[in-house]
Coordinates of C-alpha atoms in Angstrom, one line a residue:
Chain O
M1 CA 136.7 193.5 6.2
N2 CA 140.1 192.0 6.3
T3 CA 138.5 188.6 6.2
E4 CA 141.3 187.6 3.9
L5 CA 143.7 187.6 7.0
F6 CA 141.6 184.7 8.8
P7 CA 142.8 181.8 6.6
K8 CA 146.4 183.1 6.8
M9 CA 146.1 183.3 10.7
A10 CA 144.8 179.7 10.6
Q11 CA 147.7 178.8 8.4
S12 CA 150.3 180.2 10.8
I13 CA 149.2 178.2 13.7
I14 CA 148.9 175.1 11.5
D15 CA 152.5 175.8 10.3
G16 CA 153.4 176.3 14.1
D17 CA 154.9 179.5 12.8
A18 CA 154.9 181.9 15.8
D19 CA 156.5 184.7 13.8
A20 CA 154.1 184.6 11.2
A21 CA 151.2 184.4 13.7
V22 CA 152.6 187.6 15.6
A23 CA 152.9 189.5 12.3
L24 CA 149.3 188.8 11.3
A25 CA 148.1 189.6 14.8
N26 CA 149.9 193.0 14.5
Q27 CA 148.5 193.5 10.8
A28 CA 145.0 192.9 12.3
V29 CA 145.3 195.3 15.1
A30 CA 146.8 198.0 12.6
A31 CA 143.7 197.3 10.3
G32 CA 141.4 197.9 13.2
M33 CA 140.2 194.2 13.6
D34 CA 138.8 193.3 16.8
P35 CA 141.1 191.0 18.5
L36 CA 138.6 188.5 19.6
E37 CA 137.4 188.1 16.1
A38 CA 141.1 187.4 15.2
I39 CA 141.3 184.9 17.7
T40 CA 137.9 183.0 17.2
Q41 CA 137.8 183.3 13.4
G42 CA 141.5 183.1 12.5
F43 CA 144.0 181.5 15.0
V44 CA 141.6 179.1 16.6
V45 CA 140.4 177.7 13.4
G46 CA 144.1 176.7 13.0
V47 CA 144.2 175.0 16.6
N48 CA 141.1 173.1 15.7
T49 CA 142.6 171.8 12.3
V50 CA 145.8 170.7 14.1
G51 CA 143.8 169.2 17.1
E52 CA 141.5 167.1 14.8
A53 CA 144.8 165.9 12.8
F54 CA 146.1 164.8 16.1
A55 CA 143.2 162.8 17.2
R56 CA 143.3 161.1 13.8
G57 CA 146.8 160.2 14.1
D58 CA 147.7 162.5 11.2
A59 CA 149.7 165.0 13.4
F60 CA 151.9 164.4 16.3
L61 CA 152.9 166.0 19.4
P62 CA 155.5 168.4 17.9
E63 CA 152.7 169.9 15.4
L64 CA 150.6 170.4 18.7
V65 CA 153.3 171.9 20.6
M66 CA 154.2 174.3 17.7
A67 CA 150.5 175.2 17.2
G68 CA 150.2 176.0 20.9
E69 CA 153.4 178.1 20.8
A70 CA 152.1 180.0 17.9
M71 CA 148.7 180.5 19.4
K72 CA 150.3 181.8 22.6
A73 CA 152.5 184.3 20.7
A74 CA 149.5 185.4 18.8
V75 CA 147.4 186.2 22.0
T76 CA 150.4 187.7 23.6
A77 CA 150.6 190.0 20.6
L78 CA 146.9 190.8 20.5
E79 CA 146.6 191.3 24.5
P80 CA 147.5 195.1 24.5
E81 CA 144.7 195.8 21.9
M82 CA 142.2 193.5 24.0
A83 CA 143.1 195.5 27.1
R84 CA 142.7 198.8 25.4
R85 CA 139.2 197.6 24.3
G86 CA 138.8 196.2 27.9
T87 CA 135.2 196.8 28.6
Q88 CA 134.2 195.0 25.5
R89 CA 135.8 191.8 26.7
Q90 CA 133.9 189.9 29.5
M91 CA 135.8 187.7 31.8
L92 CA 134.0 184.4 31.5
G93 CA 135.2 182.7 34.8
K94 CA 138.3 181.7 36.8
V95 CA 139.9 178.3 36.0
V96 CA 142.6 176.6 38.2
L97 CA 144.6 174.4 36.1
A98 CA 147.0 171.6 37.0
T99 CA 148.5 168.2 35.9
V100 CA 147.8 165.9 39.0
E101 CA 150.3 164.7 41.6
G102 CA 152.8 162.2 40.3
D103 CA 152.3 163.1 36.7
I104 CA 154.8 165.7 35.0
H105 CA 153.2 165.9 31.4
E106 CA 152.4 169.6 30.6
I107 CA 151.8 170.0 26.8
G108 CA 148.1 169.3 26.8
K109 CA 147.4 171.1 29.9
S110 CA 149.3 174.0 28.9
L111 CA 147.4 174.1 25.5
V112 CA 144.1 174.0 27.2
G113 CA 145.4 176.9 29.4
T114 CA 146.4 179.0 26.2
M115 CA 142.9 178.2 24.7
L116 CA 140.9 179.2 27.7
S117 CA 143.0 182.4 28.2
A118 CA 142.3 183.3 24.5
S119 CA 138.6 182.6 25.0
G120 CA 138.4 184.9 28.0
F121 CA 139.0 182.8 31.1
E122 CA 141.3 183.8 33.9
V123 CA 143.8 181.0 34.0
Y124 CA 145.7 180.1 37.1
D125 CA 148.2 177.4 35.8
L126 CA 149.7 175.5 38.8
G127 CA 152.1 173.4 36.6
V128 CA 152.7 169.7 36.9
D129 CA 152.8 167.0 39.6
V130 CA 150.5 169.4 41.7
P131 CA 149.2 167.7 45.0
A132 CA 145.4 167.8 45.5
A133 CA 145.6 170.0 48.7
K134 CA 147.5 172.7 46.7
I135 CA 145.0 172.6 43.8
I136 CA 142.1 173.0 46.3
A137 CA 143.9 175.7 48.2
K138 CA 144.3 177.7 45.0
A139 CA 140.8 177.1 43.9
K140 CA 139.6 178.5 47.2
E141 CA 141.9 181.4 47.3
V142 CA 140.8 182.6 43.9
D143 CA 137.3 181.6 44.2
A144 CA 137.6 179.5 40.9
N145 CA 134.6 178.8 38.8
I146 CA 136.4 175.7 37.4
V147 CA 139.2 173.3 38.5
G148 CA 140.8 171.6 35.5
L149 CA 142.7 168.4 36.0
S150 CA 145.1 166.8 33.5
A151 CA 146.4 163.3 33.7
L152 CA 148.5 161.6 31.1
L153 CA 149.0 158.2 32.9
T154 CA 146.5 155.4 33.7
T155 CA 148.5 155.4 36.9
T156 CA 148.0 159.1 37.8
M157 CA 144.4 159.3 36.4
V158 CA 143.3 157.9 39.9
K159 CA 144.3 161.3 41.5
Q160 CA 141.6 163.1 39.5
K161 CA 139.1 161.1 41.7
E162 CA 141.0 161.9 44.7
V163 CA 140.7 165.8 44.1
I164 CA 136.9 165.5 43.4
T165 CA 136.5 163.4 46.5
E166 CA 138.3 166.0 48.5
M167 CA 136.4 168.9 46.9
D168 CA 133.1 167.0 47.6
K169 CA 134.1 166.7 51.4
L170 CA 134.6 170.2 51.7
G171 CA 131.3 171.1 49.8
M172 CA 133.2 173.0 47.1
R173 CA 131.5 171.2 44.3
K174 CA 128.5 173.4 43.9
K175 CA 130.5 176.5 43.3
T176 CA 133.4 175.2 41.6
K177 CA 133.1 172.7 38.7
V178 CA 135.7 170.1 37.9
M179 CA 136.8 169.1 34.3
V180 CA 139.2 166.5 33.7
G181 CA 141.2 165.6 30.5
G182 CA 144.3 163.7 29.2
A183 CA 144.9 161.0 26.9
P184 CA 143.8 158.1 29.0
V185 CA 140.7 159.7 30.3
T186 CA 137.6 158.0 28.9
R187 CA 133.8 159.0 29.3
D188 CA 133.3 155.9 31.6
W189 CA 135.9 157.2 33.8
V190 CA 134.6 160.7 34.0
Q191 CA 131.1 159.1 34.9
K192 CA 132.6 157.0 37.4
I193 CA 134.4 159.9 39.3
E194 CA 131.6 162.3 38.7
A195 CA 133.5 165.0 37.0
D196 CA 131.4 167.9 35.7
G197 CA 133.0 168.0 32.3
Y198 CA 135.4 166.3 30.2
S199 CA 137.0 166.9 26.6
E200 CA 139.3 165.1 24.4
D201 CA 141.0 168.2 23.1
A202 CA 141.8 171.8 23.8
I203 CA 139.0 173.2 21.7
G204 CA 136.3 170.8 23.4
A205 CA 137.8 172.0 26.7
V206 CA 136.8 175.7 26.0
A207 CA 133.3 174.7 25.0
I208 CA 133.0 172.6 28.3
A209 CA 134.3 175.5 30.2
R210 CA 131.9 177.9 28.8
Q211 CA 129.0 175.3 29.4
L212 CA 130.1 175.0 33.1
V213 CA 130.0 178.7 33.8
G214 CA 126.8 179.1 31.8
A215 CA 128.3 181.1 29.0
A216 CA 127.6 178.7 26.4
K217 CA 125.7 181.1 24.2
M218 CA 128.2 183.9 24.5
I219 CA 130.9 184.4 21.9
Chain P
M1 CA 141.9 124.6 24.5
P2 CA 144.8 125.8 22.2
I3 CA 147.0 128.6 23.4
I4 CA 147.9 131.5 21.2
V5 CA 150.2 134.1 22.4
I6 CA 149.9 137.8 21.2
A7 CA 152.6 140.0 22.5
C8 CA 154.9 143.0 22.2
S9 CA 158.0 142.2 20.7
V10 CA 159.7 143.4 23.9
F11 CA 158.8 139.9 25.5
Q12 CA 159.6 137.9 22.8
S13 CA 162.6 135.9 23.7
L14 CA 161.2 135.4 27.2
L15 CA 157.9 134.4 26.1
Q16 CA 159.3 132.0 23.6
Q17 CA 161.6 130.4 26.2
A18 CA 159.0 130.5 29.1
F19 CA 156.2 128.3 27.2
P20 CA 157.2 124.6 26.7
P21 CA 157.8 123.8 23.1
A22 CA 154.7 122.5 21.3
V23 CA 152.3 124.0 24.0
V24 CA 151.5 127.1 22.1
K25 CA 149.9 126.8 18.8
G26 CA 150.9 130.2 17.5
F27 CA 153.1 133.2 18.6
H28 CA 152.3 136.6 17.2
F29 CA 154.7 139.3 18.3
L30 CA 153.8 142.6 17.3
D31 CA 155.8 145.7 16.3
Y32 CA 157.5 147.6 19.2
G33 CA 156.2 150.9 17.8
L34 CA 152.5 150.4 17.8
H35 CA 151.9 151.8 21.3
R36 CA 152.8 155.2 19.7
V37 CA 149.3 155.6 18.5
S38 CA 147.1 153.6 20.7
S39 CA 144.1 153.2 18.0
N40 CA 146.9 151.4 15.8
L41 CA 147.6 149.1 18.7
T42 CA 144.1 148.3 19.4
R43 CA 143.1 147.7 15.7
T44 CA 146.2 145.3 15.0
I45 CA 145.7 143.3 18.2
Q46 CA 142.0 143.0 17.5
E47 CA 142.6 141.9 13.9
T48 CA 145.2 139.3 15.1
I49 CA 142.6 138.0 17.5
D50 CA 139.8 137.9 15.2
A51 CA 142.2 135.9 12.6
I52 CA 142.4 133.0 14.9
P53 CA 140.2 130.3 13.5
E54 CA 139.3 128.0 16.6
P55 CA 138.3 129.0 20.0
S56 CA 141.5 129.4 21.9
L57 CA 143.0 130.9 25.0
V58 CA 144.6 134.1 23.9
V59 CA 147.5 135.0 26.1
L60 CA 148.1 138.8 25.7
G61 CA 151.7 140.0 26.5
Y62 CA 150.6 143.6 27.1
G63 CA 149.4 145.8 29.8
L64 CA 146.6 148.7 29.3
C65 CA 149.3 150.4 27.2
G66 CA 148.0 154.0 27.1
N67 CA 144.4 152.5 26.5
G68 CA 145.8 150.7 23.5
L69 CA 144.1 147.4 24.9
N70 CA 141.0 149.2 25.9
G71 CA 138.0 147.9 24.1
I72 CA 139.6 144.7 22.9
Q73 CA 137.0 142.1 22.2
A74 CA 137.4 138.5 23.2
G75 CA 135.1 137.1 20.3
K76 CA 134.8 133.4 20.6
H77 CA 138.2 133.1 22.7
N78 CA 139.1 133.5 26.2
L79 CA 141.6 136.3 27.0
L80 CA 144.2 136.5 29.7
I81 CA 146.5 139.4 30.3
P82 CA 148.5 141.1 33.0
R83 CA 146.5 143.7 34.9
A84 CA 149.4 146.3 34.4
D85 CA 149.4 149.7 33.2
D86 CA 152.1 149.1 30.5
C87 CA 155.3 147.1 30.0
I88 CA 157.3 148.7 32.7
A89 CA 155.2 147.0 35.4
I90 CA 155.7 143.8 33.5
L91 CA 159.5 144.2 33.1
L92 CA 159.9 145.0 36.9
G93 CA 158.1 142.0 38.0
S94 CA 154.9 143.3 39.7
Y95 CA 152.5 146.1 40.0
E96 CA 153.8 146.9 43.5
K97 CA 157.4 147.2 42.2
Y98 CA 156.4 149.6 39.7
Q99 CA 154.3 151.7 42.4
E100 CA 157.4 151.8 44.3
E101 CA 159.5 153.1 41.4
F102 CA 156.8 155.4 40.4
H103 CA 156.4 157.2 43.7
S104 CA 160.3 157.3 44.3
E105 CA 160.6 159.6 41.3
P106 CA 157.5 160.5 39.4
G107 CA 159.8 162.4 36.9
T108 CA 161.1 159.2 35.4
Y109 CA 161.3 158.3 31.7
Y110 CA 161.4 154.6 31.4
L111 CA 163.6 153.2 28.8
T112 CA 163.1 149.6 27.6
K113 CA 164.8 147.6 24.7
G114 CA 161.5 148.0 23.0
W115 CA 161.6 151.8 23.2
L116 CA 165.1 151.8 21.8
E117 CA 164.3 149.3 19.1
S118 CA 161.5 151.4 18.0
G119 CA 163.1 154.8 18.4
S120 CA 160.5 155.9 21.0
N121 CA 163.2 157.9 23.1
P122 CA 164.2 161.5 23.7
L123 CA 167.4 161.0 21.5
S124 CA 165.9 159.4 18.4
E125 CA 162.8 161.8 18.6
F126 CA 165.1 164.7 18.6
L127 CA 167.1 163.5 15.7
E128 CA 163.7 162.8 13.8
Y129 CA 162.6 166.4 14.7
Q130 CA 166.1 167.8 13.6
K131 CA 165.6 166.3 10.2
K132 CA 162.1 167.7 9.9
Y133 CA 162.2 171.0 11.5
G134 CA 165.9 172.1 11.9
T135 CA 168.0 172.2 14.9
R136 CA 166.6 175.2 16.6
K137 CA 163.0 174.1 16.4
A138 CA 163.9 170.5 17.3
E139 CA 165.6 171.7 20.5
F140 CA 162.8 173.7 21.4
L141 CA 160.3 170.9 20.8
I142 CA 162.4 168.2 22.6
D143 CA 163.0 170.7 25.6
S144 CA 159.2 171.3 25.7
L145 CA 158.6 167.6 25.9
Y146 CA 161.2 166.5 28.5
H147 CA 162.3 169.3 30.7
N148 CA 160.2 168.2 33.6
Y149 CA 161.9 164.7 33.7
H150 CA 164.7 164.0 36.4
R151 CA 165.6 160.4 35.9
L152 CA 166.3 158.1 32.9
A153 CA 165.6 154.5 34.1
F154 CA 166.7 151.8 31.8
V155 CA 164.5 148.8 32.7
A156 CA 165.1 145.1 31.7
H157 CA 163.9 141.8 33.2
D158 CA 167.5 140.2 32.6
R159 CA 171.1 141.1 32.9
A160 CA 171.6 140.1 29.2
D161 CA 169.4 142.7 27.9
L162 CA 171.0 145.2 30.1
D163 CA 174.4 144.4 28.8
Q164 CA 173.3 144.1 25.2
Y165 CA 171.5 147.6 25.2
R166 CA 173.5 149.5 27.6
P167 CA 175.6 151.5 25.0
Q168 CA 172.3 152.6 23.2
A169 CA 170.8 153.6 26.7
Q170 CA 173.9 155.5 27.7
E171 CA 173.9 157.4 24.4
V172 CA 170.2 158.3 25.3
A173 CA 171.4 159.3 28.8
R174 CA 174.2 161.5 27.6
F175 CA 171.4 163.3 25.5
C176 CA 169.0 163.6 28.5
A177 CA 171.9 165.1 30.6
R178 CA 170.8 168.4 29.1
W179 CA 167.8 168.4 31.5
G180 CA 169.9 167.0 34.5
M181 CA 168.5 163.7 34.3
R182 CA 170.2 161.1 36.0
Y183 CA 170.9 157.6 34.4
E184 CA 170.0 154.4 36.4
E185 CA 169.6 150.8 35.3
I186 CA 166.9 148.8 36.8
L187 CA 167.2 144.9 36.7
G188 CA 163.7 143.8 36.8
S189 CA 162.4 140.4 37.0
T190 CA 160.8 137.7 34.8
A191 CA 158.3 136.9 37.8
Y192 CA 155.2 138.5 36.3
L193 CA 155.6 136.7 32.9
A194 CA 156.4 133.5 34.6
R195 CA 153.1 133.8 36.4
L196 CA 151.3 134.6 33.3
V197 CA 152.8 131.5 31.6
D198 CA 151.9 129.5 34.7
L199 CA 148.3 130.7 34.5
A200 CA 148.1 130.0 30.9
L201 CA 149.2 126.4 31.4
A202 CA 146.6 126.2 34.3
S203 CA 149.2 125.4 36.8
G204 CA 148.9 128.7 38.7
H205 CA 146.2 130.3 40.6
S206 CA 144.6 133.5 39.5
D207 CA 145.1 136.6 41.5
D208 CA 144.5 140.3 41.1
G209 CA 147.7 140.7 39.0
F210 CA 145.7 139.5 35.9
L211 CA 142.5 139.8 34.1
R212 CA 140.6 136.8 32.3
I213 CA 138.0 137.7 29.8
P214 CA 135.5 135.0 28.8
P215 CA 134.0 134.6 25.1
G216 CA 132.0 137.5 24.2
G217 CA 133.7 139.8 26.9
T218 CA 135.6 143.0 26.4
L219 CA 138.8 144.4 28.1
R220 CA 137.9 147.9 29.7
Q221 CA 140.1 150.3 31.1
E222 CA 138.2 150.2 34.4
L223 CA 139.2 146.6 34.8
F224 CA 143.0 147.6 34.9
L225 CA 142.6 150.5 37.3
R226 CA 143.3 150.2 41.0
Y227 CA 142.1 153.0 43.3

């Protein structure tokens, strides 16, 4: 039922049209659709499309920003219904998210935060230019399953290593996994700093986060 | 071995003057805007290298440039390149100077003549978005992208460039005032490029400010990183 809404939802994200996304979210709720279904089969498909186009160089930052905003608006509109159905939605884990110290880029990090929230993670977004000590303190405080570290410069990428080294010293790595991301991050770098997970885009980040909390097979 | 220079246009005048005439077999100055999509930069540089017929010393006037130089293969040539993250360190004169500036204000948007020429700056991006998406969306977009910045630093390696591009830089600065960004001019130095030229002419000693890649080798991100 209502499957004809899915492509429209995806399109609203691709168009970066937050108003349309919210209208479709409300329509879905009114029609009795499961909000999670609306997210995974509708809106997320749009984010995926934009993300792929961005990776190919066919879409640019503005499209990504607008898609992220539209996605956020759609999720916000669906939240009351999700809360109402509360018990059906399992919280997958807690993620502390930050852009590392010295780096003020936030678009990608925030998009990952939106996607993780939409997928059932509890996200603590500490913002940008966050010192290692603050990230670690928050991870301890909320007993995080995952710490997500974004860096958009090769000059600041090294701070990802700093956080991981510090967590190692404190013996936190067993309980709290580390995923890293950002345009300059390569697979070689991820191996070198022994991060637990890495993704090139926000959709991939959700998949990795699921794997890290052992929820890969859940919806 | 013949010397071939492949560099970003931002270094054109300096490199053309710094190399003694007739020493360089070919100059290739590539478009300022290539850094916008790093895969385009990689492809263009690789194609330019691969098109050089005889084994040469290829001097690259680039940094790692958002991984644009990651994966560049030397083929039958030797490569020589500054071990810099991007053009800012090169324009400032050294890696150390860049670190100093970087830590003094992380929220700095560095403006160069290359970025002014190629339209990679907040003002021209805003105008581009305005045309494409209308004023309201364009303002939202540009604010999303730049609201975390505190300083606009116009960097050039010589006073002539600062003077020539000041009106354009100040126009960008007036726009960036919407985020409370302060405007500064930083007179860099030709020192880094001068050392690059010395090394290419085999009259200088190699140090950790540069990378040399022998034939068959590959430029990798890891070689540029310091940690």
